Amino acid sequence: MTAHDIEYIELYASDWKCTVDYFVSSFGFTEAGRSTAGGKDSVLLRQGGVQLVVTSGPATEDFLARHGDGIADIAFACEDVAAARDGALAAGAESLGAGGTGAPVVSGFGAVRHTLVQRPVGSTPALPGDREWTATARSAVAPSTPVLRKLDHVAVCLEAGTLHDVVRFYIDGFGFSQYYSEYVAVGEQAMDSIVVRSPSDNITFTIIEPDTTKKSGQIDEFLVRNGGGGVQHLAFLVDEIIPSVLEFQHRGIEFLQTPGTYYDVLAERIPGLEAEISDLRKANVLADRDEWGYLLQLFSRSPFERRTLFFELIQRQGAQGFGSSNIRALYEAVERAREITS
């Protein structure tokens, strides 16, 4: 009943052309196929091990009105689609019918669904098998572009009180296991997070809910903008984050700015990075360490009007965490900056 990989992620977009151009011209994706069926116009984009489907059309209008531009489908590759469907339904999923070629579709979290696609473990993803595609080829960048190797994780924000039920659903329904959990308190805000992962290690969800006994914060704001739970960001794994960030910035990707005071204490937080701090500061890249190593990460600004989805670049040097210490470090950096200017 297990899902072993993410076959593709489908993004519903209000401005189809601008969204496709964003991924092709700025992030370096290649257009691999187009599909028109059932009130949806879709483009398949690929880079490294990532497949994105950008979709618009009449069938997406209700989702867009309720939730804004965002992830509507995280399609799972399964060796036994029927068993995966049955396991999900037994765990509480709703059957949402079938895709264009008969692939079963089940509910996930919020308004996000899962199309279940037949693909053996170890095989290469082809054109998504839930609809008919016309193969195309379009790339707006040189072959030397930084490569997004794979989807490192999907960050999910949920309404308060639903975290443990959703975690249990993925454990019981798809054979995931709980990998990591943490309660993060920052100032007067706080959140609970649990990471679940497939047995293959190819699917990782970081799932977060706000602590409503504290002041509302970024998670609460996302839930309002998104009209409920959904995918907050997609994290792409890269080999070298600093040149990747600088190149993507040159192509028009806007990343969040990091307060200079963050780097003033970085050497104390992470000994051994002293020689890299100047380059990290130049690219605004964040750093974190756990017992296995360190990671470097940076988040984009959302390119969408309702700011319902953004993206992360992450480079792992042994670390297996997700940079949670940076939440506190950024908060403290902002506070130090305020003290300096006050």
XYZ file of N, CA and C in Angstrom, residues 100-273:
522
model
N -7.703 11.262 -16.127
C -8.127 11.056 -17.506
C -7.878 9.674 -18.052
N -6.872 8.965 -17.543
C -6.585 7.604 -18.012
C -6.926 6.562 -16.954
N -7.764 6.938 -15.995
C -8.242 5.982 -15.015
C -7.452 5.895 -13.730
N -6.422 6.721 -13.547
C -5.645 6.688 -12.308
C -6.531 7.138 -11.147
N -6.604 6.377 -10.065
C -7.458 6.760 -8.935
C -6.936 8.017 -8.248
N -7.874 8.791 -7.704
C -7.544 10.038 -7.015
C -8.193 9.992 -5.640
N -7.418 10.316 -4.591
C -7.947 10.322 -3.231
C -7.606 11.647 -2.565
N -8.374 11.979 -1.532
C -8.125 13.216 -0.796
C -6.878 13.086 0.062
N -6.231 14.234 0.306
C -5.073 14.283 1.182
C -5.354 15.197 2.360
N -4.711 16.356 2.394
C -4.925 17.356 3.441
C -5.476 18.635 2.793
N -6.276 19.390 3.548
C -6.849 20.598 2.987
C -7.552 20.300 1.681
N -7.253 21.089 0.648
C -7.826 20.861 -0.685
C -6.861 20.096 -1.583
N -5.780 19.577 -1.016
C -4.768 18.856 -1.803
C -5.165 17.391 -1.942
N -5.095 16.875 -3.154
C -5.453 15.478 -3.441
C -4.193 14.713 -3.852
N -4.338 13.398 -3.959
C -3.259 12.539 -4.430
C -3.767 11.675 -5.576
N -3.200 11.883 -6.760
C -3.422 10.967 -7.874
C -2.414 9.826 -7.731
N -2.890 8.599 -7.863
C -2.045 7.421 -7.651
C -1.659 6.842 -9.012
N -0.382 6.885 -9.311
C 0.129 6.533 -10.634
C 0.956 5.256 -10.538
N 0.707 4.328 -11.447
C 1.439 3.054 -11.465
C 2.850 3.276 -11.989
N 3.867 2.958 -11.159
C 5.259 3.006 -11.609
C 6.107 2.138 -10.696
N 6.864 1.197 -11.233
C 7.701 0.331 -10.402
C 8.804 1.110 -9.694
N 9.205 0.639 -8.539
C 10.324 1.230 -7.812
C 11.577 1.159 -8.675
N 12.324 2.260 -8.717
C 13.576 2.295 -9.459
C 13.445 2.697 -10.909
N 12.232 2.778 -11.419
C 12.047 3.182 -12.805
C 12.028 4.700 -12.928
N 12.268 5.195 -14.135
C 12.318 6.637 -14.392
C 10.925 7.165 -14.680
N 10.540 8.294 -14.075
C 9.221 8.861 -14.377
C 9.075 9.181 -15.861
N 7.928 8.864 -16.399
C 7.614 9.208 -17.783
C 6.607 10.349 -17.748
N 5.951 10.620 -18.875
C 4.861 11.587 -18.835
C 3.823 11.089 -17.855
N 3.330 11.939 -16.939
C 2.386 11.468 -15.916
C 1.259 10.651 -16.515
N 1.009 9.478 -15.908
C 0.105 8.508 -16.500
C -1.356 8.699 -16.180
N -1.754 9.900 -15.692
C -3.160 10.107 -15.361
C -3.916 10.862 -16.445
N -3.232 11.233 -17.550
C -3.884 11.971 -18.641
C -3.062 11.807 -19.910
N -3.639 12.225 -21.036
C -2.957 12.120 -22.322
C -2.111 13.369 -22.559
N -0.874 13.152 -23.039
C 0.062 14.256 -23.232
C 0.546 14.311 -24.682
N 0.850 15.509 -25.113
C 1.571 15.726 -26.360
C 2.972 16.186 -25.990
N 3.978 15.425 -26.374
C 5.354 15.747 -25.993
C 5.801 17.041 -26.663
N 6.473 17.903 -25.897
C 7.030 19.149 -26.418
C 8.420 19.310 -25.833
N 9.109 20.354 -26.237
C 10.437 20.637 -25.688
C 10.672 22.135 -25.765
N 10.899 22.741 -24.615
C 11.191 24.165 -24.565
C 12.071 24.432 -23.364
N 13.203 25.086 -23.601
C 14.088 25.482 -22.516
C 14.626 26.861 -22.833
N 14.593 27.743 -21.836
C 15.017 29.122 -22.063
C 16.395 29.416 -21.490
N 17.108 28.391 -21.004
C 18.395 28.630 -20.362
C 19.438 27.670 -20.912
N 20.689 28.020 -20.672
C 21.794 27.187 -21.157
C 21.906 25.910 -20.333
N 22.517 24.859 -20.884
C 22.664 23.600 -20.155
C 23.437 23.729 -18.847
N 24.233 24.789 -18.691
C 25.031 24.957 -17.478
C 24.244 25.547 -16.310
N 22.938 25.743 -16.513
C 22.123 26.306 -15.443
C 22.223 25.473 -14.165
N 22.146 26.121 -12.978
C 22.093 25.320 -11.732
C 20.951 24.316 -11.799
N 21.206 23.124 -11.282
C 20.213 22.051 -11.376
C 19.543 21.837 -10.020
N 18.214 21.821 -10.049
C 17.446 21.398 -8.887
C 17.431 19.883 -8.924
N 18.177 19.246 -8.032
C 18.392 17.809 -8.125
C 17.107 17.014 -7.902
N 16.388 17.381 -6.854
C 15.154 16.670 -6.544
C 14.341 17.510 -5.576
N 13.142 17.059 -5.318
C 12.299 17.697 -4.323
C 12.725 17.180 -2.951
N 13.343 18.046 -2.153
C 13.847 17.616 -0.845
C 12.696 17.356 0.120
N 11.754 18.280 0.192
C 10.582 18.078 1.041
C 9.465 19.030 0.636
N 8.270 18.704 1.093
C 7.084 19.529 0.906
C 6.662 20.032 2.275
N 6.556 21.353 2.433
C 6.157 21.941 3.713
C 4.656 22.204 3.701
N 3.966 21.659 4.689
C 2.501 21.696 4.767
C 2.089 22.456 6.018
N 1.174 23.401 5.882
C 0.610 24.106 7.030
C -0.838 23.666 7.216
N -1.190 23.344 8.462
C -2.523 22.853 8.781
C -3.174 23.728 9.837
N -4.494 23.661 9.876
C -5.230 24.350 10.922
C -4.962 23.679 12.262
N -4.971 24.469 13.323
C -4.661 23.971 14.659
C -5.594 22.819 15.032
N -5.018 21.802 15.660
C -5.792 20.662 16.122
C -5.898 19.521 15.139
N -5.298 19.672 13.932
C -5.419 18.620 12.916
C -4.108 17.899 12.636
N -3.015 18.378 13.203
C -1.691 17.844 12.878
C -1.602 16.341 13.097
N -1.954 15.873 14.266
C -1.743 14.459 14.596
C -2.663 13.547 13.780
N -3.865 14.008 13.464
C -4.754 13.210 12.620
C -4.192 13.061 11.212
N -3.625 14.136 10.667
C -3.055 14.071 9.320
C -1.809 13.187 9.309
N -0.973 13.310 10.315
C 0.209 12.449 10.414
C -0.213 10.983 10.463
N -1.205 10.672 11.285
C -1.675 9.296 11.392
C -2.227 8.802 10.060
N -2.888 9.684 9.298
C -3.426 9.303 7.996
C -2.317 8.836 7.055
N -1.195 9.569 7.010
C -0.114 9.182 6.089
C 0.629 7.944 6.578
N 0.671 7.750 7.870
C 1.288 6.531 8.400
C 0.411 5.313 8.093
N -0.873 5.419 8.403
C -1.780 4.281 8.197
C -2.151 4.093 6.730
N -2.329 5.190 6.012
C -2.836 5.098 4.647
C -1.791 4.825 3.591
N -0.550 5.324 3.795
C 0.470 5.188 2.758
C 1.767 4.562 3.259
N 1.775 4.111 4.494
C 2.950 3.416 5.007
C 4.100 4.321 5.384
N 3.864 5.642 5.540
C 4.928 6.542 5.961
C 5.297 6.252 7.417
N 6.402 6.813 7.852
C 6.779 6.735 9.264
C 7.088 8.135 9.772
N 6.907 8.330 11.065
C 7.255 9.622 11.667
C 8.753 9.684 11.817
N 9.341 10.729 11.267
C 10.795 10.838 11.210
C 11.344 11.812 12.246
N 10.574 12.838 12.569
C 11.119 13.951 13.348
C 9.953 14.761 13.876
N 10.081 15.323 15.072
C 9.053 16.226 15.582
C 9.717 17.303 16.429
N 9.098 18.477 16.451
C 9.679 19.580 17.211
C 8.607 20.621 17.501
N 8.686 21.169 18.702
C 7.865 22.311 19.074
C 8.770 23.537 19.022
N 8.411 24.516 18.203
C 9.255 25.685 17.992
C 8.547 26.905 18.562
N 9.157 27.547 19.544
C 8.623 28.775 20.137
C 9.560 29.922 19.785
N 8.989 30.998 19.239
C 9.762 32.165 18.844
C 9.048 33.397 19.368
N 9.640 34.045 20.342
C 8.957 35.189 20.935
C 7.623 34.755 21.515
N 6.553 35.412 21.072
C 5.212 35.095 21.558
C 4.454 34.169 20.615
N 5.152 33.610 19.618
C 4.535 32.707 18.663
C 5.115 31.305 18.852
N 4.346 30.299 18.428
C 4.846 28.926 18.531
C 4.111 28.025 17.550
N 4.746 26.906 17.216
C 4.153 25.958 16.277
C 4.632 24.551 16.619
N 3.819 23.585 16.271
C 4.177 22.173 16.364
C 4.514 21.669 14.967
N 5.533 20.848 14.838
C 5.869 20.283 13.528
C 6.222 18.813 13.666
N 5.787 18.031 12.676
C 6.123 16.615 12.579
C 6.514 16.328 11.138
N 7.592 15.581 10.967
C 8.037 15.184 9.628
C 7.680 13.724 9.421
N 7.036 13.433 8.290
C 6.761 12.049 7.912
C 7.462 11.741 6.602
N 7.835 10.477 6.435
C 8.642 10.096 5.270
C 8.233 8.705 4.805
N 8.276 8.510 3.489
C 7.958 7.206 2.912
C 9.088 6.220 3.185
N 8.811 4.908 3.140
C 9.873 3.916 3.358
C 11.021 4.041 2.360
N 10.741 4.561 1.173
C 11.775 4.729 0.150
C 12.658 5.951 0.401
N 12.252 6.832 1.338
C 12.910 8.113 1.623
C 12.736 9.130 0.500
N 11.916 8.850 -0.491
C 11.738 9.765 -1.615
C 10.618 10.774 -1.409
N 9.780 10.579 -0.398
C 8.684 11.499 -0.116
C 8.832 11.967 1.325
N 8.968 13.268 1.511
C 9.083 13.837 2.852
C 8.139 15.014 2.985
N 7.270 14.962 3.976
C 6.375 16.072 4.301
C 6.779 16.622 5.668
N 7.032 17.921 5.742
C 7.145 18.595 7.035
C 5.793 19.251 7.291
N 5.129 18.830 8.345
C 3.737 19.223 8.586
C 3.685 20.072 9.858
N 3.057 21.236 9.758
C 3.119 22.236 10.817
C 1.712 22.721 11.159
N 1.464 22.950 12.434
C 0.241 23.623 12.861
C 0.600 24.676 13.905
N -0.156 25.783 13.973
C 0.146 26.829 14.961
C -0.343 26.437 16.348
N 0.309 26.979 17.347
C -0.146 26.838 18.729
C -1.075 28.010 19.007
N -2.357 27.738 19.130
C -3.338 28.815 19.270
C -3.364 29.418 20.674
N -2.578 28.845 21.592
C -2.488 29.478 22.910
C -1.490 30.636 22.886
N -0.769 30.768 21.764
C 0.193 31.859 21.593
C -0.371 32.886 20.611
N 0.370 33.954 20.404
C -0.055 34.978 19.436
C 0.000 34.398 18.020
N -0.879 34.892 17.160
C -0.879 34.416 15.776
C 0.382 34.890 15.058
N 0.815 34.084 14.071
C 2.048 34.402 13.355
C 1.954 33.997 11.901
N 3.103 33.613 11.326
C 3.174 33.347 9.891
C 2.286 32.177 9.470
N 2.192 31.147 10.289
C 1.367 29.996 9.924
C -0.102 30.406 9.874
N -0.532 31.161 10.880
C -1.924 31.637 10.894
C -2.205 32.507 9.675
N -1.246 33.370 9.321
C -1.435 34.250 8.170
C -1.555 33.445 6.876
N -0.732 32.394 6.744
C -0.847 31.535 5.561
C -2.226 30.886 5.493
N -2.711 30.372 6.613
C -4.009 29.694 6.630
C -5.130 30.633 6.213
N -5.042 31.899 6.584
C -6.048 32.881 6.161
C -5.946 33.124 4.658
N -4.728 33.389 4.165
C -4.550 33.661 2.733
C -4.949 32.465 1.879
N -4.665 31.258 2.384
C -4.894 30.036 1.617
C -6.297 29.471 1.795
N -7.084 30.061 2.669
C -8.415 29.517 2.917
C -8.378 28.145 3.553
N -7.415 27.914 4.457
C -7.276 26.618 5.119
C -5.916 26.004 4.879
N -5.774 24.735 5.259
C -4.505 24.049 5.142
C -4.082 23.827 3.698
N -2.773 23.729 3.489
C -2.254 23.490 2.148
C -0.735 23.464 2.140
N -0.161 23.437 0.946
C 1.290 23.426 0.787
C 1.800 24.857 0.890
N 2.673 25.092 1.871
C 3.259 26.419 2.041
C 4.443 26.629 1.105
N 5.336 25.635 1.016
C 6.458 25.775 0.092
C 6.990 24.419 -0.353
N 7.695 24.446 -1.475
C 8.411 23.292 -2.007
C 9.893 23.561 -1.842
N 10.636 22.573 -1.316
C 12.070 22.720 -1.100
C 12.824 21.899 -2.136
N 13.683 22.566 -2.911
C 14.464 21.925 -3.955
C 15.906 21.728 -3.486
N 16.418 20.517 -3.646
C 17.796 20.213 -3.271
C 18.746 20.649 -4.385
N 19.812 21.374 -4.012
C 20.839 21.796 -4.968
C 22.202 21.342 -4.463
N 23.168 21.262 -5.370
C 24.517 20.848 -4.986
C 25.289 21.991 -4.338
N 25.200 23.190 -4.922
C 25.921 24.355 -4.419
C 24.965 25.537 -4.387
N 24.581 25.942 -3.187
C 23.496 26.910 -3.081
C 23.930 28.345 -3.410
N 25.147 28.724 -3.052
C 25.528 30.128 -3.255
C 25.548 30.500 -4.730
N 26.256 29.766 -5.608
C 26.183 30.122 -7.033
C 24.784 29.959 -7.603
N 24.013 28.999 -7.073
C 22.645 28.823 -7.554
C 21.803 30.044 -7.226
N 21.900 30.534 -5.993
C 21.133 31.716 -5.599
C 21.510 32.915 -6.452
N 22.813 33.139 -6.638
C 23.249 34.300 -7.412
C 22.778 34.211 -8.854
N 22.817 33.023 -9.441
C 22.350 32.854 -10.818
C 20.846 33.031 -10.913
N 20.099 32.431 -9.991
C 18.645 32.565 -10.028
C 18.221 34.013 -9.786
N 18.927 34.729 -8.918
C 18.636 36.151 -8.723
C 18.839 36.920 -10.025
N 19.916 36.599 -10.726
C 20.198 37.255 -11.998
C 19.068 37.032 -12.997
N 18.415 35.868 -12.901
C 17.320 35.548 -13.821
C 15.953 36.033 -13.333
N 15.917 36.683 -12.179
C 14.670 37.304 -11.758
C 13.993 36.721 -10.538
N 14.550 35.639 -9.940
C 13.953 35.105 -8.719
C 14.252 36.061 -7.554
N 13.239 36.417 -6.801
C 13.424 37.257 -5.621
C 13.470 36.371 -4.373
N 14.548 36.521 -3.609
C 14.702 35.769 -2.373
C 14.512 36.699 -1.181
N 14.198 36.117 -0.032
C 14.057 36.904 1.183
C 15.406 37.474 1.596
N 15.385 38.694 2.114
C 16.600 39.329 2.601
C 16.841 38.932 4.058
N 18.079 38.660 4.387
C 18.455 38.252 5.736
C 19.090 39.433 6.463
N 18.648 39.748 7.676
C 19.269 40.858 8.422
C 20.760 40.633 8.599
N 21.547 41.689 8.453
C 22.994 41.561 8.606
C 23.394 41.052 9.974
N 22.574 41.358 10.981
C 22.890 40.908 12.337
C 22.827 39.393 12.484
N 22.148 38.709 11.547
C 22.106 37.238 11.574
C 23.517 36.673 11.440
N 24.338 37.297 10.567
C 25.679 36.776 10.294
C 26.685 37.183 11.365
N 26.342 38.203 12.178
C 27.260 38.654 13.212
C 27.520 37.575 14.260
N 26.562 36.675 14.453
C 26.729 35.627 15.474
C 26.737 34.228 14.852
N 26.807 34.158 13.522
C 26.726 32.848 12.878
C 27.907 31.955 13.234
N 29.100 32.546 13.349
C 30.272 31.743 13.688
C 30.141 31.135 15.080
N 29.449 31.822 15.979
C 29.218 31.268 17.315
C 28.207 30.126 17.263
N 27.171 30.278 16.429
C 26.146 29.245 16.317
C 26.689 27.992 15.650
N 27.500 28.182 14.594
C 27.972 27.038 13.807
C 29.481 27.154 13.628
N 30.266 26.687 14.579
C 31.723 26.717 14.433
C 32.161 25.939 13.191
N 33.175 26.469 12.520
C 33.687 25.816 11.317
C 33.232 26.478 10.036
N 32.273 27.408 10.131
C 31.784 28.100 8.932
C 32.415 29.485 8.752
